[in-house]
Coordinates of C-alpha atoms in Angstrom, one line a residue:
Chain A
M189 CA -11.2 22.7 -9.8
A190 CA -7.6 23.5 -8.9
D191 CA -6.9 24.9 -5.5
S192 CA -3.6 26.8 -5.7
N193 CA -3.0 26.0 -2.1
V194 CA -2.5 22.3 -2.9
K195 CA 0.0 20.9 -5.3
V196 CA 1.0 17.4 -6.1
L197 CA 4.4 16.5 -7.6
G198 CA 4.0 13.3 -9.5
T199 CA 4.6 11.2 -12.5
W200 CA 1.9 9.4 -14.5
A201 CA 3.2 5.9 -14.2
S202 CA 3.7 5.9 -10.4
P203 CA 1.2 3.9 -8.4
F204 CA 2.2 5.9 -5.3
V205 CA 1.3 9.2 -6.9
M206 CA -2.1 7.6 -8.0
R207 CA -2.9 6.9 -4.3
V208 CA -2.5 10.6 -3.4
R209 CA -4.6 11.8 -6.4
I210 CA -7.4 9.4 -5.6
A211 CA -7.4 10.5 -2.0
L212 CA -7.8 14.1 -3.0
H213 CA -10.6 13.2 -5.5
L214 CA -12.4 11.3 -2.7
K215 CA -12.2 14.4 -0.5
S216 CA -13.1 16.8 -3.5
V217 CA -10.0 18.8 -2.9
G218 CA -8.8 20.7 -6.0
Y219 CA -5.1 20.7 -6.7
E220 CA -2.4 21.6 -9.1
Y221 CA -0.7 18.5 -10.6
V222 CA 2.9 18.9 -11.6
E223 CA 4.3 16.1 -13.8
E224 CA 8.0 15.3 -13.1
N225 CA 10.1 13.5 -15.6
L226 CA 12.2 11.2 -13.5
L227 CA 13.9 9.5 -16.4
E228 CA 15.4 12.9 -17.3
A229 CA 16.0 15.4 -14.4
K230 CA 14.2 16.0 -11.1
S231 CA 12.9 19.5 -10.6
E232 CA 14.4 21.9 -8.0
L233 CA 11.0 21.9 -6.3
L234 CA 11.1 18.1 -5.9
L235 CA 14.7 18.1 -4.6
K236 CA 13.8 20.9 -2.1
S237 CA 10.5 19.4 -1.0
N238 CA 11.8 15.8 -0.5
P239 CA 15.5 16.2 0.2
V240 CA 15.8 12.8 2.0
H241 CA 14.3 10.5 -0.6
K242 CA 14.1 12.8 -3.7
K243 CA 11.0 10.9 -4.8
V244 CA 7.4 11.5 -5.9
P245 CA 4.7 11.8 -4.7
V246 CA 5.1 15.0 -2.7
L247 CA 2.0 16.9 -1.6
I248 CA 2.6 20.6 -1.0
H249 CA -0.1 22.1 1.2
G250 CA 0.4 25.8 1.5
D251 CA 4.2 25.9 1.7
K252 CA 4.6 22.6 3.6
P253 CA 5.7 19.4 1.8
V254 CA 4.4 16.0 2.9
C255 CA 6.2 12.9 1.5
E256 CA 5.6 9.2 1.2
S257 CA 2.3 8.1 -0.3
L258 CA 0.7 6.3 2.6
I259 CA 1.7 9.1 5.0
I260 CA 0.2 11.7 2.5
V261 CA -3.1 9.7 2.3
Q262 CA -3.3 9.7 6.1
Y263 CA -2.5 13.4 6.2
I264 CA -5.3 14.1 3.6
D265 CA -7.7 12.0 5.7
E266 CA -6.9 14.0 8.8
V267 CA -7.0 17.4 7.3
W268 CA -10.1 17.2 5.1
T269 CA -12.5 15.5 7.5
S270 CA -15.9 16.5 6.0
A271 CA -15.9 13.8 3.3
P272 CA -16.1 10.1 4.2
S273 CA -13.0 8.8 6.0
I274 CA -10.4 6.9 4.1
L275 CA -9.3 5.0 7.2
P276 CA -11.9 3.3 9.4
S277 CA -12.7 4.8 12.7
D278 CA -12.3 1.7 15.0
P279 CA -8.6 1.4 16.2
Y280 CA -8.5 -2.3 15.4
D281 CA -9.9 -1.8 11.9
R282 CA -7.4 1.0 11.4
A283 CA -4.5 -1.3 12.5
E284 CA -5.7 -4.0 10.1
S285 CA -5.9 -1.5 7.2
R286 CA -2.4 -0.2 8.1
F287 CA -1.1 -3.8 8.2
W288 CA -2.3 -4.6 4.7
A289 CA -1.2 -1.3 3.2
A290 CA 2.3 -2.0 4.8
Y291 CA 2.3 -5.5 3.4
V292 CA 1.6 -4.1 -0.1
N293 CA 4.4 -1.6 0.2
D294 CA 7.0 -3.8 1.9
K295 CA 6.4 -7.2 0.2
F296 CA 4.0 -7.1 -2.7
F297 CA 5.3 -4.1 -4.6
P298 CA 9.0 -5.1 -4.3
A299 CA 8.1 -8.5 -5.8
L300 CA 6.2 -6.8 -8.6
R301 CA 9.2 -4.5 -9.2
R302 CA 11.6 -7.6 -9.3
V303 CA 9.3 -9.3 -11.9
L304 CA 9.7 -6.2 -14.1
I305 CA 13.4 -5.6 -13.8
S306 CA 15.2 -8.7 -12.5
T307 CA 17.0 -11.4 -14.4
E308 CA 15.1 -14.5 -15.5
E309 CA 15.7 -16.6 -12.4
A310 CA 14.9 -13.9 -9.8
R311 CA 11.9 -13.0 -11.9
K312 CA 10.4 -16.5 -11.4
V313 CA 10.9 -16.3 -7.7
A314 CA 9.2 -12.9 -7.6
M315 CA 6.3 -14.0 -9.7
A316 CA 5.7 -16.9 -7.3
E317 CA 5.6 -14.3 -4.5
I318 CA 3.0 -12.3 -6.5
L319 CA 0.8 -15.4 -6.9
E320 CA 1.0 -16.1 -3.2
G321 CA 0.4 -12.4 -2.5
V322 CA -2.8 -12.2 -4.4
V323 CA -4.2 -15.2 -2.5
L324 CA -3.4 -13.4 0.8
L325 CA -5.0 -10.2 -0.5
E326 CA -8.1 -12.2 -1.6
E327 CA -8.5 -13.4 2.0
A328 CA -7.9 -9.9 3.4
F329 CA -10.5 -8.6 1.0
K330 CA -13.1 -11.1 2.2
K331 CA -12.4 -10.1 5.8
L332 CA -12.1 -6.3 5.5
S333 CA -14.9 -5.7 3.0
K334 CA -17.5 -7.6 5.0
G335 CA -19.4 -8.5 1.8
K336 CA -19.3 -4.9 0.4
A337 CA -17.7 -3.8 -2.8
F338 CA -14.5 -2.4 -1.4
F339 CA -11.8 -3.2 1.2
G340 CA -13.2 0.0 2.8
G341 CA -16.8 -1.3 2.7
D342 CA -19.2 0.8 0.8
N343 CA -16.5 3.5 0.1
L344 CA -12.9 3.3 -1.2
G345 CA -10.6 3.1 1.8
Y346 CA -6.9 3.0 2.7
V347 CA -6.3 -0.6 1.5
D348 CA -8.2 0.0 -1.7
L349 CA -5.8 2.8 -2.5
A350 CA -2.8 0.8 -1.5
V351 CA -3.7 -2.3 -3.6
G352 CA -5.7 -0.6 -6.3
S353 CA -2.9 1.7 -7.3
L354 CA -0.9 -1.4 -8.3
L355 CA -3.6 -3.0 -10.5
A356 CA -2.4 -1.5 -13.8
W357 CA 1.2 -2.7 -13.0
I358 CA -0.2 -6.1 -12.2
K359 CA -1.7 -6.2 -15.7
V360 CA 1.7 -5.2 -17.1
I361 CA 3.6 -8.1 -15.4
E362 CA 0.8 -10.4 -16.5
K363 CA 1.6 -9.4 -20.1
F364 CA 5.4 -9.7 -19.5
T365 CA 5.2 -13.1 -18.0
E366 CA 2.1 -14.4 -19.8
T367 CA 0.8 -15.5 -16.4
E368 CA -2.6 -14.6 -15.0
A369 CA -2.2 -13.1 -11.5
L370 CA -5.8 -12.0 -10.8
S371 CA -8.4 -14.4 -12.1
E372 CA -12.1 -15.2 -11.6
A373 CA -11.1 -18.8 -10.9
K374 CA -8.4 -18.3 -8.2
T375 CA -9.2 -14.8 -6.8
P376 CA -12.9 -14.2 -7.7
S377 CA -13.4 -11.5 -5.0
L378 CA -10.3 -9.5 -6.0
A379 CA -11.1 -9.8 -9.7
A380 CA -14.6 -8.4 -9.1
W381 CA -13.2 -5.7 -6.9
A382 CA -10.6 -4.7 -9.5
D383 CA -13.4 -3.9 -11.9
C384 CA -15.3 -1.8 -9.3
F385 CA -12.1 0.0 -8.3
S386 CA -10.9 1.0 -11.8
S387 CA -14.3 2.3 -12.9
H388 CA -14.8 4.4 -9.7
A389 CA -15.4 8.1 -10.3
A390 CA -12.4 9.0 -8.1
V391 CA -10.1 6.6 -10.0
K392 CA -10.9 6.3 -13.6
D393 CA -9.3 9.6 -14.7
V394 CA -6.0 8.7 -13.2
F395 CA -6.0 4.9 -14.0
P396 CA -3.1 4.7 -16.4
D397 CA -3.4 3.2 -19.9
V398 CA -2.0 -0.3 -19.6
D399 CA -0.5 -0.4 -23.2
K400 CA 1.4 2.9 -22.5
L401 CA 2.5 1.4 -19.2
V402 CA 3.8 -1.8 -20.9
D403 CA 5.9 0.5 -23.2
F404 CA 7.2 2.3 -20.1
G405 CA 7.9 -1.0 -18.3
M406 CA 10.0 -2.1 -21.3
K407 CA 12.0 1.1 -21.1
L408 CA 12.6 0.6 -17.4
R409 CA 13.6 -3.0 -17.9
A410 CA 16.1 -2.0 -20.6
K411 CA 17.5 0.8 -18.4
F412 CA 18.0 -1.6 -15.4
S413 CA 19.4 -4.4 -17.6
K414 CA 21.9 -2.0 -19.1
A415 CA 22.9 -0.9 -15.6
A416 CA 23.2 -4.5 -14.5
T417 CA 25.4 -5.4 -17.5
A418 CA 27.6 -2.3 -16.8
A419 CA 27.9 -3.3 -13.2
A420 CA 28.8 -6.9 -14.1
A421 CA 31.5 -5.6 -16.5
T422 CA 32.9 -3.4 -13.8
T423 CA 33.1 -6.4 -11.4
T424 CA 34.8 -8.8 -13.8
N425 CA 37.2 -6.4 -15.6
Chain B
M175 CA 0.7 -5.0 37.0
A176 CA -0.1 -7.6 34.4
D177 CA -3.4 -7.2 32.6
S178 CA -4.4 -10.6 31.3
N179 CA -6.3 -8.9 28.5
V180 CA -3.0 -7.7 26.9
K181 CA -0.1 -9.9 25.9
V182 CA 3.1 -9.1 24.0
L183 CA 5.0 -11.7 22.1
G184 CA 8.6 -10.5 21.9
T185 CA 12.2 -11.2 22.2
W186 CA 14.6 -9.3 24.4
A187 CA 17.0 -8.2 21.7
S188 CA 14.4 -6.8 19.3
P189 CA 14.2 -3.0 19.0
F190 CA 10.8 -3.4 17.5
V191 CA 9.5 -5.2 20.5
M192 CA 11.0 -2.5 22.7
R193 CA 8.8 0.2 21.0
V194 CA 5.7 -1.7 21.9
R195 CA 6.7 -2.2 25.5
I196 CA 7.6 1.4 26.0
A197 CA 4.3 2.5 24.5
L198 CA 2.4 0.3 26.9
H199 CA 4.5 1.7 29.8
L200 CA 3.8 5.3 28.7
K201 CA 0.1 4.5 28.8
S202 CA 0.4 2.6 32.1
V203 CA -1.2 -0.5 30.6
G204 CA -0.3 -3.8 32.4
Y205 CA 0.5 -6.7 30.1
E206 CA 1.8 -10.2 30.0
Y207 CA 5.2 -10.5 28.3
V208 CA 5.9 -13.7 26.4
E209 CA 9.6 -14.2 25.4
E210 CA 10.0 -16.0 22.1
N211 CA 13.2 -17.8 21.2
L212 CA 13.5 -17.0 17.5
L213 CA 16.9 -18.7 17.1
E214 CA 15.2 -22.0 18.1
A215 CA 11.5 -22.5 17.3
K216 CA 8.7 -20.0 16.9
S217 CA 5.7 -20.7 19.2
E218 CA 2.4 -21.9 17.8
L219 CA 0.8 -18.7 19.2
L220 CA 3.2 -16.5 17.2
L221 CA 2.7 -18.4 14.0
K222 CA -1.1 -18.3 14.5
S223 CA -1.1 -14.6 15.5
N224 CA 1.2 -13.3 12.7
P225 CA 0.8 -15.8 9.8
V226 CA 1.9 -13.4 7.1
H227 CA 5.3 -12.3 8.6
K228 CA 5.7 -14.8 11.5
K229 CA 7.6 -12.1 13.4
V230 CA 7.6 -10.4 16.7
P231 CA 6.3 -8.1 18.1
V232 CA 2.7 -9.1 18.3
L233 CA 0.3 -7.4 20.6
I234 CA -2.7 -9.6 21.5
H235 CA -5.5 -7.5 22.9
G236 CA -8.3 -9.7 24.1
D237 CA -8.2 -12.3 21.3
K238 CA -7.2 -10.0 18.6
P239 CA -3.6 -9.8 17.3
V240 CA -1.9 -6.6 16.1
C241 CA 1.4 -6.9 14.2
E242 CA 4.2 -4.6 13.1
S243 CA 5.7 -2.3 15.7
L244 CA 4.8 1.1 14.4
I245 CA 1.2 -0.1 13.7
I246 CA 1.0 -1.5 17.2
V247 CA 2.3 1.8 18.7
Q248 CA -0.4 3.7 16.8
Y249 CA -3.0 1.2 17.9
I250 CA -2.0 1.6 21.6
D251 CA -2.1 5.4 21.2
E252 CA -5.6 5.2 19.7
V253 CA -7.0 2.7 22.2
W254 CA -5.6 4.1 25.5
T255 CA -6.3 7.8 25.1
S256 CA -6.3 8.9 28.7
A257 CA -2.4 9.1 29.0
P258 CA -0.5 11.7 26.9
S259 CA -0.6 11.1 23.2
I260 CA 2.4 9.4 21.5
L261 CA 1.6 10.9 18.2
P262 CA 1.1 14.7 18.0
S263 CA -2.4 16.0 17.4
D264 CA -1.7 18.3 14.5
P265 CA -2.0 16.5 11.1
Y266 CA 1.2 18.1 9.7
D267 CA 3.2 17.2 12.9
R268 CA 1.7 13.7 12.7
A269 CA 2.9 13.4 9.1
E270 CA 6.4 14.5 10.0
S271 CA 6.6 12.0 12.9
R272 CA 5.4 9.3 10.5
F273 CA 7.9 10.3 7.9
W274 CA 10.9 10.0 10.3
A275 CA 9.6 6.8 11.8
A276 CA 9.3 5.4 8.3
Y277 CA 12.8 6.6 7.5
V278 CA 14.2 4.8 10.5
N279 CA 12.4 1.5 9.5
D280 CA 13.1 1.7 5.7
K281 CA 16.6 3.2 5.6
F282 CA 18.4 3.5 8.9
F283 CA 17.6 0.0 10.4
P284 CA 18.4 -1.9 7.2
A285 CA 21.8 -0.1 7.1
L286 CA 22.4 -1.0 10.7
R287 CA 21.5 -4.6 10.0
R288 CA 24.0 -4.7 7.1
V289 CA 26.7 -3.3 9.3
L290 CA 26.1 -6.2 11.6
I291 CA 25.8 -9.1 9.2
S292 CA 27.3 -8.2 5.8
T293 CA 30.7 -8.8 4.3
E294 CA 33.5 -6.3 4.8
E295 CA 32.9 -4.2 1.7
A296 CA 29.1 -3.9 2.1
R297 CA 29.6 -3.1 5.8
K298 CA 31.7 0.0 4.9
V299 CA 29.0 1.3 2.6
A300 CA 26.3 0.6 5.3
M301 CA 28.4 2.3 8.0
A302 CA 28.7 5.4 5.8
E303 CA 24.9 5.4 5.5
I304 CA 24.6 5.2 9.3
L305 CA 26.9 8.2 9.7
E306 CA 24.8 10.2 7.1
G307 CA 21.6 9.0 8.8
V308 CA 22.6 10.3 12.3
V309 CA 23.2 13.7 10.8
L310 CA 19.7 13.7 9.3
L311 CA 18.3 12.6 12.6
E312 CA 20.2 15.3 14.4
E313 CA 18.5 17.9 12.1
A314 CA 15.1 16.2 12.5
F315 CA 15.5 16.3 16.3
K316 CA 16.2 20.0 16.3
K317 CA 13.1 20.6 14.2
L318 CA 10.7 18.3 15.9
S319 CA 11.7 18.8 19.6
K320 CA 11.4 22.6 19.4
G321 CA 14.1 22.9 22.1
K322 CA 12.6 20.3 24.4
A323 CA 14.1 17.1 25.7
F324 CA 12.5 14.7 23.2
F325 CA 11.5 14.4 19.6
G326 CA 7.9 14.4 21.0
G327 CA 8.6 17.6 23.0
D328 CA 8.2 17.3 26.8
N329 CA 7.1 13.7 26.5
L330 CA 8.4 10.7 24.6
G331 CA 6.7 10.5 21.2
Y332 CA 6.4 8.3 18.1
V333 CA 9.9 9.2 16.7
D334 CA 11.5 8.8 20.2
L335 CA 10.3 5.2 20.2
A336 CA 11.3 4.6 16.5
V337 CA 14.8 5.9 16.9
G338 CA 15.4 5.2 20.6
S339 CA 14.7 1.5 20.2
L340 CA 17.8 1.4 18.0
L341 CA 20.2 3.1 20.5
A342 CA 21.5 -0.1 22.0
W343 CA 22.1 -1.6 18.6
I344 CA 23.9 1.6 17.5
K345 CA 26.2 1.1 20.5
V346 CA 26.8 -2.5 19.3
I347 CA 27.9 -1.5 15.8
E348 CA 30.1 1.2 17.3
K349 CA 31.9 -1.5 19.1
F350 CA 32.0 -3.8 16.0
T351 CA 33.4 -1.1 13.7
E352 CA 35.3 0.9 16.3
T353 CA 33.6 4.0 14.9
E354 CA 31.6 6.6 16.9
A355 CA 28.2 7.1 15.4
L356 CA 26.6 9.4 18.0
S357 CA 29.0 11.9 19.4
E358 CA 28.9 15.2 21.3
A359 CA 31.0 16.7 18.6
K360 CA 29.0 15.8 15.5
T361 CA 25.5 15.1 16.9
P362 CA 25.3 17.0 20.2
S363 CA 21.5 17.2 20.4
L364 CA 21.1 13.5 19.6
A365 CA 23.8 12.5 22.1
A366 CA 22.1 14.4 24.9
W367 CA 18.7 13.0 23.8
A368 CA 20.1 9.5 23.9
D369 CA 20.9 9.9 27.6
C370 CA 17.5 11.3 28.4
F371 CA 15.8 8.5 26.5
S372 CA 17.6 5.6 28.0
S373 CA 17.1 6.8 31.5
H374 CA 13.4 7.5 31.1
A375 CA 11.1 5.7 33.5
A376 CA 9.2 4.0 30.7
V377 CA 12.4 2.9 29.0
K378 CA 15.1 1.9 31.5
D379 CA 13.7 -1.5 32.4
V380 CA 13.5 -2.6 28.8
F381 CA 16.7 -1.0 27.5
P382 CA 18.9 -4.1 26.8
D383 CA 22.3 -4.7 28.3
V384 CA 24.8 -3.6 25.5
D385 CA 27.4 -6.3 26.4
K386 CA 24.8 -9.0 26.2
L387 CA 23.7 -7.5 22.9
V388 CA 27.2 -7.6 21.6
D389 CA 27.4 -11.3 22.3
F390 CA 24.0 -11.8 20.6
G391 CA 25.2 -9.7 17.6
M392 CA 28.3 -11.9 17.2
K393 CA 26.0 -15.0 17.2
L394 CA 23.8 -13.4 14.5
R395 CA 26.9 -12.5 12.5
A396 CA 28.2 -16.1 12.7
K397 CA 24.9 -17.5 11.7
F398 CA 24.5 -15.3 8.7
S399 CA 28.2 -15.7 7.6
K400 CA 27.7 -19.5 7.8
A401 CA 24.5 -19.2 5.7
A402 CA 26.3 -17.0 3.2
T403 CA 29.2 -19.4 2.9
A404 CA 26.8 -22.3 2.4
A405 CA 25.0 -20.4 -0.3
A406 CA 28.2 -19.5 -2.1
A407 CA 29.2 -23.2 -1.9
T408 CA 25.9 -24.2 -3.4
T409 CA 26.3 -21.7 -6.2
T410 CA 29.9 -22.7 -7.2
N411 CA 29.6 -26.4 -6.7

């Protein structure tokens, strides 16, 4: 049920947008979803709502915009307090959740992006970082989940949203590189969690189609490779 | 008064460490400060406490390590609740504070770092980003402070710590580039705030000596320039 008071500016392929939508689903908050076409032109509403970064997602609550996916998720958790909390209540557990979400944003996602759009050599380095990263996340899962199904325990939590939103993109780079990143042999807990996450009621409707994402990834790669070739030509001419 | 239950692993020149120390001062929490020498060798305690990033600051509370400066500041705010809050209480105000702190970490600080250690051309681009950045922060200050002395209003808040910890380094790059970044003409609110911030009781004892920081900055620049030259030699030989 759409609540005209809440609007999300997003794009279907963005893992960051997915985090915000899952958080709203978990809290049973209805919202209007506005699809932006970032490969073409950004809307006036997006440019006005996020003038600093000009990026999705933006949550508009009433007339107030909130930007940056992890900040939006915390905002949602603090505004709609009746549903189960997304962040744990204990300060140390909260700090650990924030640590792993920041790790995903600052280290894991940039490596994933480089696997997608870098040149061959940089791609190998980035893929090695991904393979190290999933081992770290496997350990983090064991610690945070305390034997339950999710990083957040019985319910989806902050780290589930941070990592889970990248699962479809992990599948894309597995196809691109013909390398298994998550596997029952090397990361059994994370592999089992991935199945639970992607079939969760709050997730399954916004989990992107991987084949469609592969096509989109190839377009992105072509766009960046063209840009890099043009930049190299400018430098050498 | 040192509280043996709280330890901070830090290094004097790090703005990120400064945030943590100021937060503890604001909350009147005694702590043991352990200086790390990152140019030489990292301590076993640091490597054990922050195995993922191996960086300062680390706050060790009891036997539990907390890493990443902004996460530590939020942890401190959530654990020691008797003193004034560092983050505002309203969810939207909290989101805005988190937005500007993230901006400082993700955009402003990396530009500042590039001014310090990059080659001439990249340095000019980075300095232009700094000059745009201070204008954005001037606007943010006007909005968040609501006419009071600090981003946090009457008290130092989250954004004060995020931005203020970089003030001494801003002075360093002003000297390096012979360019004024903060000025009464262009950023009058921020210039006045900078004076209030650096003379605040919770700050003044940990605000680094700028001349000493200039020396340190020159060592860093020499180290990175040597590394870059070595890398270039490896590539071309």
